[in-house]
């Protein structure tokens, strides 16, 4: 089975780093990257696009934040959390975001930046 990962984060430097880390982890055969959540949402809602096995999602982004992205994607995929492991990835998390996490019990987890290769390997191995 080809494992796929999607990274949604507006930080260009983080995007460059995570690309290299995903390549080093050697557990994902497909990787797609988005700077804007709205672009990712548009692509993932396309019937010809399949959901990735894993989404690494930043919370704080301009335009559409991570929470809005999840809510809108769930409308297209009611069983989203059964089809895709979504990890919230951020450099710092406010108390309000910690509280918001409780509203999304289906999230696969929370990861603090910077992510390490070992974490990506674990995530890749945990994918069905």
PDB file of C-alpha atoms in Angstrom:
ATOM      1  CA  UNK A   1       0.000   0.000   0.000  1.00  0.00           C
ATOM      2  CA  UNK A   2       1.343   3.424  -0.943  1.00  0.00           C
ATOM      3  CA  UNK A   3       1.341   5.695   2.084  1.00  0.00           C
ATOM      4  CA  UNK A   4       0.674   9.351   1.503  1.00  0.00           C
ATOM      5  CA  UNK A   5       1.239  12.411   3.649  1.00  0.00           C
ATOM      6  CA  UNK A   6      -0.031  15.967   3.306  1.00  0.00           C
ATOM      7  CA  UNK A   7       1.575  18.964   5.002  1.00  0.00           C
ATOM      8  CA  UNK A   8      -0.444  22.154   5.404  1.00  0.00           C
ATOM      9  CA  UNK A   9       1.629  24.973   6.847  1.00  0.00           C
ATOM     10  CA  UNK A  10       2.209  28.584   5.820  1.00  0.00           C
ATOM     11  CA  UNK A  11       5.829  28.717   7.057  1.00  0.00           C
ATOM     12  CA  UNK A  12       8.212  28.458   4.085  1.00  0.00           C
ATOM     13  CA  UNK A  13      11.207  27.469   6.214  1.00  0.00           C
ATOM     14  CA  UNK A  14       9.233  24.737   7.957  1.00  0.00           C
ATOM     15  CA  UNK A  15       8.046  23.494   4.553  1.00  0.00           C
ATOM     16  CA  UNK A  16      11.660  23.108   3.376  1.00  0.00           C
ATOM     17  CA  UNK A  17      12.670  21.301   6.571  1.00  0.00           C
ATOM     18  CA  UNK A  18       9.691  18.930   6.671  1.00  0.00           C
ATOM     19  CA  UNK A  19      10.222  17.962   3.023  1.00  0.00           C
ATOM     20  CA  UNK A  20      13.730  16.799   3.870  1.00  0.00           C
ATOM     21  CA  UNK A  21      12.602  15.012   7.023  1.00  0.00           C
ATOM     22  CA  UNK A  22       9.844  13.154   5.175  1.00  0.00           C
ATOM     23  CA  UNK A  23      12.368  12.043   2.540  1.00  0.00           C
ATOM     24  CA  UNK A  24      14.783  10.851   5.263  1.00  0.00           C
ATOM     25  CA  UNK A  25      12.049   8.947   7.098  1.00  0.00           C
ATOM     26  CA  UNK A  26      11.449   6.817   3.971  1.00  0.00           C
ATOM     27  CA  UNK A  27       7.974   5.719   5.064  1.00  0.00           C
ATOM     28  CA  UNK A  28       5.817   7.849   2.774  1.00  0.00           C
ATOM     29  CA  UNK A  29       5.782   7.258  -0.948  1.00  0.00           C
ATOM     30  CA  UNK A  30       3.661  10.293  -1.753  1.00  0.00           C
ATOM     31  CA  UNK A  31       3.866  13.732  -0.191  1.00  0.00           C
ATOM     32  CA  UNK A  32       1.961  16.902  -1.022  1.00  0.00           C
ATOM     33  CA  UNK A  33       2.552  20.318   0.479  1.00  0.00           C
ATOM     34  CA  UNK A  34       0.294  23.340   0.815  1.00  0.00           C
ATOM     35  CA  UNK A  35       1.029  26.836   2.070  1.00  0.00           C
ATOM     36  CA  UNK A  36      -2.690  27.649   2.380  1.00  0.00           C
ATOM     37  CA  UNK A  37      -5.405  25.541   3.960  1.00  0.00           C
ATOM     38  CA  UNK A  38      -7.929  26.757   1.389  1.00  0.00           C
ATOM     39  CA  UNK A  39      -5.812  25.311  -1.448  1.00  0.00           C
ATOM     40  CA  UNK A  40      -5.534  21.977   0.354  1.00  0.00           C
ATOM     41  CA  UNK A  41      -9.267  21.923   0.997  1.00  0.00           C
ATOM     42  CA  UNK A  42     -10.044  22.609  -2.652  1.00  0.00           C
ATOM     43  CA  UNK A  43      -7.774  19.780  -3.808  1.00  0.00           C
ATOM     44  CA  UNK A  44      -8.949  17.278  -1.184  1.00  0.00           C
ATOM     45  CA  UNK A  45     -12.597  17.939  -2.006  1.00  0.00           C
ATOM     46  CA  UNK A  46     -11.928  17.040  -5.648  1.00  0.00           C
ATOM     47  CA  UNK A  47     -13.518  13.613  -6.272  1.00  0.00           C
ATOM     48  CA  UNK A  48     -10.443  12.565  -8.256  1.00  0.00           C
ATOM     49  CA  UNK A  49      -8.149  13.213  -5.297  1.00  0.00           C
ATOM     50  CA  UNK A  50      -7.952  10.629  -2.545  1.00  0.00           C
ATOM     51  CA  UNK A  51      -7.354  11.542   1.072  1.00  0.00           C
ATOM     52  CA  UNK A  52      -3.779  11.084   2.229  1.00  0.00           C
ATOM     53  CA  UNK A  53      -3.099   8.623   5.036  1.00  0.00           C
ATOM     54  CA  UNK A  54      -1.686  11.417   7.193  1.00  0.00           C
ATOM     55  CA  UNK A  55      -2.184  15.178   7.377  1.00  0.00           C
ATOM     56  CA  UNK A  56       0.238  17.362   9.324  1.00  0.00           C
ATOM     57  CA  UNK A  57      -1.777  20.518   9.953  1.00  0.00           C
ATOM     58  CA  UNK A  58      -0.684  23.875  11.337  1.00  0.00           C
ATOM     59  CA  UNK A  59      -3.323  25.606  13.455  1.00  0.00           C
ATOM     60  CA  UNK A  60      -2.488  29.271  12.939  1.00  0.00           C
ATOM     61  CA  UNK A  61      -2.548  30.251   9.297  1.00  0.00           C
ATOM     62  CA  UNK A  62      -3.843  33.345   7.516  1.00  0.00           C
ATOM     63  CA  UNK A  63      -7.190  33.135   5.774  1.00  0.00           C
ATOM     64  CA  UNK A  64      -8.369  29.739   6.945  1.00  0.00           C
ATOM     65  CA  UNK A  65      -6.945  28.286  10.136  1.00  0.00           C
ATOM     66  CA  UNK A  66      -6.462  24.598  10.881  1.00  0.00           C
ATOM     67  CA  UNK A  67      -9.677  24.301  12.867  1.00  0.00           C
ATOM     68  CA  UNK A  68     -11.766  25.736  10.036  1.00  0.00           C
ATOM     69  CA  UNK A  69     -10.008  23.401   7.605  1.00  0.00           C
ATOM     70  CA  UNK A  70     -10.954  20.338   9.679  1.00  0.00           C
ATOM     71  CA  UNK A  71     -14.569  21.457  10.063  1.00  0.00           C
ATOM     72  CA  UNK A  72     -14.971  22.047   6.324  1.00  0.00           C
ATOM     73  CA  UNK A  73     -13.181  18.854   5.293  1.00  0.00           C
ATOM     74  CA  UNK A  74     -15.401  16.850   7.648  1.00  0.00           C
ATOM     75  CA  UNK A  75     -18.424  18.049   5.699  1.00  0.00           C
ATOM     76  CA  UNK A  76     -17.023  16.339   2.604  1.00  0.00           C
ATOM     77  CA  UNK A  77     -15.756  13.289   4.523  1.00  0.00           C
ATOM     78  CA  UNK A  78     -18.075  12.547   7.481  1.00  0.00           C
ATOM     79  CA  UNK A  79     -15.818   9.641   8.519  1.00  0.00           C
ATOM     80  CA  UNK A  80     -12.698  11.787   8.094  1.00  0.00           C
ATOM     81  CA  UNK A  81     -10.954  10.642  11.275  1.00  0.00           C
ATOM     82  CA  UNK A  82     -11.392   6.996  10.293  1.00  0.00           C
ATOM     83  CA  UNK A  83      -9.946   7.588   6.830  1.00  0.00           C
ATOM     84  CA  UNK A  84      -7.060   9.904   7.659  1.00  0.00           C
ATOM     85  CA  UNK A  85      -4.776  10.498  10.647  1.00  0.00           C
ATOM     86  CA  UNK A  86      -4.668  14.243  11.298  1.00  0.00           C
ATOM     87  CA  UNK A  87      -1.917  15.622  13.510  1.00  0.00           C
ATOM     88  CA  UNK A  88      -1.933  19.196  14.727  1.00  0.00           C
ATOM     89  CA  UNK A  89       1.580  20.599  14.353  1.00  0.00           C
ATOM     90  CA  UNK A  90       2.557  23.936  15.873  1.00  0.00           C
ATOM     91  CA  UNK A  91       5.462  25.759  17.462  1.00  0.00           C
ATOM     92  CA  UNK A  92       3.381  26.995  20.376  1.00  0.00           C
ATOM     93  CA  UNK A  93      -0.136  26.361  21.490  1.00  0.00           C
ATOM     94  CA  UNK A  94      -2.392  28.779  23.313  1.00  0.00           C
ATOM     95  CA  UNK A  95      -4.699  27.635  26.088  1.00  0.00           C
ATOM     96  CA  UNK A  96      -7.684  28.268  23.803  1.00  0.00           C
ATOM     97  CA  UNK A  97      -6.210  25.881  21.226  1.00  0.00           C
ATOM     98  CA  UNK A  98      -5.716  23.205  23.891  1.00  0.00           C
ATOM     99  CA  UNK A  99      -9.391  23.576  24.760  1.00  0.00           C
ATOM    100  CA  UNK A 100     -10.347  23.422  21.073  1.00  0.00           C
ATOM    101  CA  UNK A 101      -8.476  20.103  20.755  1.00  0.00           C
ATOM    102  CA  UNK A 102     -11.177  18.564  22.962  1.00  0.00           C
ATOM    103  CA  UNK A 103     -13.779  19.338  20.288  1.00  0.00           C
ATOM    104  CA  UNK A 104     -11.918  17.143  17.801  1.00  0.00           C
ATOM    105  CA  UNK A 105     -11.609  13.840  19.628  1.00  0.00           C
ATOM    106  CA  UNK A 106     -10.768  12.065  16.384  1.00  0.00           C
ATOM    107  CA  UNK A 107      -7.439  13.830  15.918  1.00  0.00           C
ATOM    108  CA  UNK A 108      -4.495  11.452  15.816  1.00  0.00           C
ATOM    109  CA  UNK A 109      -2.345  13.690  17.970  1.00  0.00           C
ATOM    110  CA  UNK A 110      -0.530  16.898  18.660  1.00  0.00           C
ATOM    111  CA  UNK A 111       3.079  17.458  17.632  1.00  0.00           C
ATOM    112  CA  UNK A 112       5.349  20.319  18.612  1.00  0.00           C
ATOM    113  CA  UNK A 113       7.716  21.802  16.066  1.00  0.00           C
ATOM    114  CA  UNK A 114      10.295  20.870  15.155  1.00  0.00           C
ATOM    115  CA  UNK A 115       9.174  17.363  14.213  1.00  0.00           C
ATOM    116  CA  UNK A 116      11.854  14.699  14.222  1.00  0.00           C
ATOM    117  CA  UNK A 117      12.484  11.922  11.708  1.00  0.00           C
ATOM    118  CA  UNK A 118      11.742   9.313  14.416  1.00  0.00           C
ATOM    119  CA  UNK A 119       8.269  10.786  14.879  1.00  0.00           C
ATOM    120  CA  UNK A 120       7.561  10.602  11.155  1.00  0.00           C
ATOM    121  CA  UNK A 121       8.720   6.984  11.076  1.00  0.00           C
ATOM    122  CA  UNK A 122       6.388   6.133  13.982  1.00  0.00           C
ATOM    123  CA  UNK A 123       3.503   7.902  12.286  1.00  0.00           C
ATOM    124  CA  UNK A 124       4.190   6.125   9.001  1.00  0.00           C
ATOM    125  CA  UNK A 125       4.348   2.718  10.670  1.00  0.00           C
ATOM    126  CA  UNK A 126       1.072   3.366  12.509  1.00  0.00           C
ATOM    127  CA  UNK A 127      -0.805   4.018   9.260  1.00  0.00           C
ATOM    128  CA  UNK A 128      -3.060   1.142   8.267  1.00  0.00           C
TER     129      UNK A 128
END
